[in-house]
Amino acid sequence: MPAKQQAILQALAGDDPTPRYLRLAGALARLIESEVFQPGDAVPSERDLAQLTGYARVTVRNAIDELIRSGTLSRRHGSGTFVASRIEQPLSVLASFSTDIENRGGRPGSVWLCKELARPKPQETMALGLGPGDGVVRLTRVRTADGEPLAIECAVVPASILPSPDLIETSLYAALAQRGAAPAHGVQRIHAGLATAEEARHLGVPAGSALLRIERRAFLGNGKPVEFTVSAYRGDRYDFVATLKGEAMGPQS
């Protein structure tokens, strides 16, 4: 028997009145904490775990879902379930999703949900400082890294700056830079949320999973708004990190 499977059985050994799905979830969590399973490792499939433990498939599925909700495991559609590794995203850097993933050695991708030239919604009109008759390019997509869905992103850009959604290949910021409109600075607002059923389906997580909702406005060097983006990032995969400086101390009274 492979060593990791043997370790799972050992972690489950003994009498315990705890419900079986919580026993299995706890056993896997302890093996991850002790680095028997490391970030990026695949865990046995539901079928294999059911055969190994003698538990019902629904019991195993509930245990896996519990660990996905807690951010310990990550499910990749068509690939399996893996030990999650968290991504630290600095808040002080204005970079595209594609550039960030490439800098980490990953392969960025997108699943397009909407790509259109449209009239702006009221919130978009205010965020981008648009006038009557102005249009926007609206881009909604699931952002992926190495095939794993990490975020749902809806980006809106004035059509006067980006006249066609077909100008976007992979990176919005690369397309803006080609037109001499690369964002110079931006403002982000972050709050916690829970995944709706639709968001959960796109991100491959259970409904009600933790999300980080981000609203970003980006500006050109002259202060003109160039981008308004609303995103939902998986809370089990992302930490947003800020660098803080101490407040200058005045004379002591």
CSV table of C-alpha atoms in Angstrom, one decimal:
chain,number,residue,atom,x,y,z
A,1,MET,CA,0.0,0.0,0.0
A,2,PRO,CA,1.4,3.5,-0.9
A,3,ALA,CA,2.7,5.4,2.1
A,4,LYS,CA,0.2,8.2,1.8
A,5,GLN,CA,-2.8,5.9,1.8
A,6,GLN,CA,-1.3,4.1,4.8
A,7,ALA,CA,-0.9,7.4,6.5
A,8,ILE,CA,-4.6,8.2,5.9
A,9,LEU,CA,-5.7,4.9,7.5
A,10,GLN,CA,-3.4,5.5,10.5
A,11,ALA,CA,-4.8,9.0,11.0
A,12,LEU,CA,-8.3,7.4,11.1
A,13,ALA,CA,-7.4,4.7,13.5
A,14,GLY,CA,-9.1,4.4,16.9
A,15,ASP,CA,-12.7,4.9,18.2
A,16,ASP,CA,-14.2,8.3,17.7
A,17,PRO,CA,-17.8,9.3,17.9
A,18,THR,CA,-17.3,12.2,15.5
A,19,PRO,CA,-19.3,12.0,12.3
A,20,ARG,CA,-17.3,10.1,9.7
A,21,TYR,CA,-17.0,13.0,7.2
A,22,LEU,CA,-15.5,15.2,9.9
A,23,ARG,CA,-13.1,12.4,11.0
A,24,LEU,CA,-11.9,12.1,7.4
A,25,ALA,CA,-11.6,15.8,6.9
A,26,GLY,CA,-9.7,16.1,10.2
A,27,ALA,CA,-7.4,13.3,9.3
A,28,LEU,CA,-6.5,14.8,5.9
A,29,ALA,CA,-6.0,18.2,7.4
A,30,ARG,CA,-3.6,16.8,10.0
A,31,LEU,CA,-1.6,15.0,7.2
A,32,ILE,CA,-1.4,18.3,5.3
A,33,GLU,CA,-0.3,20.2,8.4
A,34,SER,CA,2.4,17.6,9.0
A,35,GLU,CA,3.5,17.9,5.3
A,36,VAL,CA,2.6,14.3,4.4
A,37,PHE,CA,0.6,16.0,1.7
A,38,GLN,CA,2.2,19.3,0.5
A,39,PRO,CA,0.9,22.3,-1.4
A,40,GLY,CA,0.1,21.2,-5.0
A,41,ASP,CA,-0.1,17.5,-4.2
A,42,ALA,CA,-3.1,15.6,-5.5
A,43,VAL,CA,-5.2,13.8,-2.9
A,44,PRO,CA,-6.9,10.5,-3.7
A,45,SER,CA,-10.1,10.7,-5.6
A,46,GLU,CA,-13.5,10.3,-3.9
A,47,ARG,CA,-13.7,6.7,-5.3
A,48,ASP,CA,-10.2,5.8,-4.1
A,49,LEU,CA,-10.9,7.3,-0.6
A,50,ALA,CA,-14.2,5.4,-0.4
A,51,GLN,CA,-12.5,2.1,-1.3
A,52,LEU,CA,-9.6,2.8,1.1
A,53,THR,CA,-11.7,3.8,4.1
A,54,GLY,CA,-14.8,1.8,3.5
A,55,TYR,CA,-16.8,5.1,3.8
A,56,ALA,CA,-19.7,5.9,1.5
A,57,ARG,CA,-19.0,8.2,-1.4
A,58,VAL,CA,-21.3,10.8,-0.1
A,59,THR,CA,-19.3,10.8,3.2
A,60,VAL,CA,-16.1,11.2,1.4
A,61,ARG,CA,-17.6,14.0,-0.8
A,62,ASN,CA,-18.7,15.9,2.3
A,63,ALA,CA,-15.3,15.6,3.8
A,64,ILE,CA,-13.6,17.0,0.7
A,65,ASP,CA,-16.2,19.8,0.4
A,66,GLU,CA,-15.5,20.7,4.0
A,67,LEU,CA,-11.8,21.1,3.3
A,68,ILE,CA,-12.4,23.1,0.1
A,69,ARG,CA,-14.6,25.5,2.1
A,70,SER,CA,-11.8,26.0,4.6
A,71,GLY,CA,-9.3,26.6,1.8
A,72,THR,CA,-7.2,23.5,2.6
A,73,LEU,CA,-8.0,21.8,-0.7
A,74,SER,CA,-8.7,23.1,-4.2
A,75,ARG,CA,-10.7,21.3,-6.8
A,76,ARG,CA,-9.6,21.7,-10.5
A,77,HIS,CA,-12.3,20.7,-13.0
A,78,GLY,CA,-11.2,17.7,-15.0
A,79,SER,CA,-8.0,17.3,-13.0
A,80,GLY,CA,-8.9,16.3,-9.5
A,81,THR,CA,-8.4,17.7,-6.0
A,82,PHE,CA,-5.2,19.2,-4.7
A,83,VAL,CA,-3.7,20.7,-1.6
A,84,ALA,CA,-4.2,24.4,-1.9
A,85,SER,CA,-1.3,26.9,-2.0
A,86,ARG,CA,-2.3,30.4,-1.3
A,87,ILE,CA,-1.3,33.4,-3.5
A,88,GLU,CA,-0.1,36.6,-1.9
A,89,GLN,CA,-1.1,39.6,-4.0
A,90,PRO,CA,0.5,42.9,-3.0
A,91,LEU,CA,-2.0,45.8,-2.8
A,92,SER,CA,0.7,48.4,-3.6
A,93,VAL,CA,1.2,47.1,-7.2
A,94,LEU,CA,-1.2,47.8,-10.1
A,95,ALA,CA,-0.6,44.8,-12.4
A,96,SER,CA,-2.8,42.8,-14.7
A,97,PHE,CA,-3.9,39.3,-13.7
A,98,SER,CA,-2.0,37.8,-16.6
A,99,THR,CA,1.3,39.5,-15.7
A,100,ASP,CA,0.9,38.5,-12.0
A,101,ILE,CA,0.4,34.8,-12.8
A,102,GLU,CA,3.2,34.8,-15.4
A,103,ASN,CA,5.6,36.4,-12.8
A,104,ARG,CA,4.8,33.5,-10.5
A,105,GLY,CA,5.7,31.0,-13.3
A,106,GLY,CA,2.1,30.1,-14.1
A,107,ARG,CA,0.0,30.0,-17.2
A,108,PRO,CA,-2.8,32.6,-17.2
A,109,GLY,CA,-6.0,32.0,-19.1
A,110,SER,CA,-9.6,33.1,-19.4
A,111,VAL,CA,-13.1,31.7,-20.0
A,112,TRP,CA,-15.1,34.4,-21.6
A,113,LEU,CA,-18.6,35.0,-20.3
A,114,CYS,CA,-19.3,38.3,-22.0
A,115,LYS,CA,-17.4,40.4,-24.5
A,116,GLU,CA,-19.4,43.4,-25.8
A,117,LEU,CA,-19.6,47.0,-26.9
A,118,ALA,CA,-22.5,48.4,-24.9
A,119,ARG,CA,-24.1,51.3,-23.2
A,120,PRO,CA,-22.7,51.9,-19.7
A,121,LYS,CA,-24.7,51.1,-16.5
A,122,PRO,CA,-25.2,53.9,-14.0
A,123,GLN,CA,-22.4,52.7,-11.7
A,124,GLU,CA,-20.1,52.5,-14.7
A,125,THR,CA,-21.0,55.9,-15.9
A,126,MET,CA,-20.1,57.4,-12.5
A,127,ALA,CA,-16.9,55.4,-12.0
A,128,LEU,CA,-15.5,56.3,-15.5
A,129,GLY,CA,-16.8,59.9,-15.6
A,130,LEU,CA,-18.7,59.3,-18.8
A,131,GLY,CA,-21.1,61.6,-20.6
A,132,PRO,CA,-24.4,61.2,-22.5
A,133,GLY,CA,-23.9,59.0,-25.6
A,134,ASP,CA,-20.6,57.5,-24.4
A,135,GLY,CA,-20.1,53.7,-24.9
A,136,VAL,CA,-18.0,51.2,-23.1
A,137,VAL,CA,-16.3,47.8,-23.8
A,138,ARG,CA,-17.5,45.3,-21.1
A,139,LEU,CA,-15.4,42.2,-20.5
A,140,THR,CA,-16.6,39.5,-18.2
A,141,ARG,CA,-14.5,36.3,-17.7
A,142,VAL,CA,-13.3,33.7,-15.4
A,143,ARG,CA,-9.6,34.1,-14.8
A,144,THR,CA,-7.6,30.9,-14.5
A,145,ALA,CA,-4.0,29.9,-13.7
A,146,ASP,CA,-2.8,26.6,-15.1
A,147,GLY,CA,-6.4,25.8,-15.8
A,148,GLU,CA,-7.6,26.4,-12.3
A,149,PRO,CA,-10.4,29.1,-11.9
A,150,LEU,CA,-9.3,31.8,-9.4
A,151,ALA,CA,-11.5,34.8,-10.0
A,152,ILE,CA,-14.5,36.2,-11.9
A,153,GLU,CA,-13.8,39.6,-13.4
A,154,CYS,CA,-15.9,42.2,-15.1
A,155,ALA,CA,-13.8,45.0,-16.6
A,156,VAL,CA,-15.3,48.1,-18.2
A,157,VAL,CA,-13.3,50.5,-20.4
A,158,PRO,CA,-14.5,53.7,-22.2
A,159,ALA,CA,-15.0,52.9,-25.9
A,160,SER,CA,-13.2,56.1,-26.7
A,161,ILE,CA,-10.0,54.4,-25.4
A,162,LEU,CA,-10.7,50.8,-26.4
A,163,PRO,CA,-13.2,50.9,-29.4
A,164,SER,CA,-13.6,47.1,-29.8
A,165,PRO,CA,-13.6,44.1,-27.4
A,166,ASP,CA,-11.9,42.1,-30.2
A,167,LEU,CA,-8.7,44.1,-29.4
A,168,ILE,CA,-8.4,42.0,-26.2
A,169,GLU,CA,-6.5,38.7,-26.5
A,170,THR,CA,-5.3,37.7,-23.1
A,171,SER,CA,-4.4,40.8,-21.1
A,172,LEU,CA,-6.5,44.0,-21.0
A,173,TYR,CA,-3.6,46.0,-19.7
A,174,ALA,CA,-1.4,44.8,-22.6
A,175,ALA,CA,-4.2,46.0,-25.1
A,176,LEU,CA,-4.4,49.4,-23.3
A,177,ALA,CA,-0.6,49.8,-23.3
A,178,GLN,CA,-0.6,49.1,-27.1
A,179,ARG,CA,-3.0,52.1,-27.5
A,180,GLY,CA,-0.8,54.3,-25.2
A,181,ALA,CA,-3.4,54.1,-22.4
A,182,ALA,CA,-1.6,52.0,-19.8
A,183,PRO,CA,-3.0,52.7,-16.3
A,184,ALA,CA,-0.7,54.8,-14.2
A,185,HIS,CA,-2.3,54.4,-10.8
A,186,GLY,CA,-5.5,53.1,-9.2
A,187,VAL,CA,-7.7,52.7,-6.2
A,188,GLN,CA,-9.1,49.4,-4.9
A,189,ARG,CA,-11.8,48.6,-2.4
A,190,ILE,CA,-12.0,45.1,-0.9
A,191,HIS,CA,-14.7,43.4,1.1
A,192,ALA,CA,-15.6,39.9,2.0
A,193,GLY,CA,-18.5,37.9,0.5
A,194,LEU,CA,-20.0,34.5,-0.1
A,195,ALA,CA,-20.1,32.7,-3.5
A,196,THR,CA,-23.6,32.6,-5.1
A,197,ALA,CA,-24.6,29.4,-6.8
A,198,GLU,CA,-23.6,30.8,-10.2
A,199,GLU,CA,-20.2,32.1,-8.9
A,200,ALA,CA,-19.5,28.8,-7.3
A,201,ARG,CA,-20.2,26.9,-10.5
A,202,HIS,CA,-17.8,29.1,-12.4
A,203,LEU,CA,-15.1,28.9,-9.8
A,204,GLY,CA,-15.5,25.2,-9.0
A,205,VAL,CA,-16.1,25.8,-5.3
A,206,PRO,CA,-19.2,25.0,-3.0
A,207,ALA,CA,-21.9,27.6,-2.9
A,208,GLY,CA,-21.4,29.9,0.1
A,209,SER,CA,-17.5,29.6,-0.1
A,210,ALA,CA,-15.6,32.7,1.0
A,211,LEU,CA,-14.8,35.3,-1.7
A,212,LEU,CA,-12.9,38.5,-1.8
A,213,ARG,CA,-14.9,41.1,-3.7
A,214,ILE,CA,-12.7,43.8,-5.3
A,215,GLU,CA,-13.8,47.1,-6.9
A,216,ARG,CA,-10.9,48.8,-8.8
A,217,ARG,CA,-10.7,52.1,-10.7
A,218,ALA,CA,-7.6,52.8,-12.7
A,219,PHE,CA,-6.5,56.1,-14.1
A,220,LEU,CA,-4.1,57.5,-16.8
A,221,GLY,CA,-1.3,59.8,-15.8
A,222,ASN,CA,-3.5,62.8,-16.4
A,223,GLY,CA,-6.1,61.5,-14.0
A,224,LYS,CA,-8.6,60.3,-16.6
A,225,PRO,CA,-10.4,57.1,-15.6
A,226,VAL,CA,-9.5,54.2,-17.9
A,227,GLU,CA,-10.8,51.1,-16.2
A,228,PHE,CA,-13.6,50.1,-13.8
A,229,THR,CA,-13.4,46.5,-12.7
A,230,VAL,CA,-15.4,44.4,-10.3
A,231,SER,CA,-13.9,41.0,-9.4
A,232,ALA,CA,-14.7,38.1,-7.1
A,233,TYR,CA,-11.5,36.2,-6.0
A,234,ARG,CA,-11.5,32.8,-4.3
A,235,GLY,CA,-10.9,33.4,-0.6
A,236,ASP,CA,-9.3,30.0,-0.2
A,237,ARG,CA,-6.5,30.9,-2.7
A,238,TYR,CA,-5.8,34.6,-2.2
A,239,ASP,CA,-4.3,36.8,0.5
A,240,PHE,CA,-4.0,40.5,-0.3
A,241,VAL,CA,-1.0,41.9,1.4
A,242,ALA,CA,-0.3,45.6,2.2
A,243,THR,CA,3.0,47.1,3.2
A,244,LEU,CA,2.5,49.5,6.1
A,245,LYS,CA,4.7,52.4,7.3
A,246,GLY,CA,4.9,53.8,10.8
A,247,GLU,CA,3.3,57.1,11.4
A,248,ALA,CA,5.9,59.9,11.9
A,249,MET,CA,6.2,60.6,15.6
A,250,GLY,CA,5.9,64.3,16.6
A,251,PRO,CA,7.6,65.8,19.7
A,252,GLN,CA,6.5,64.2,22.9
A,253,SER,CA,4.4,66.4,25.1
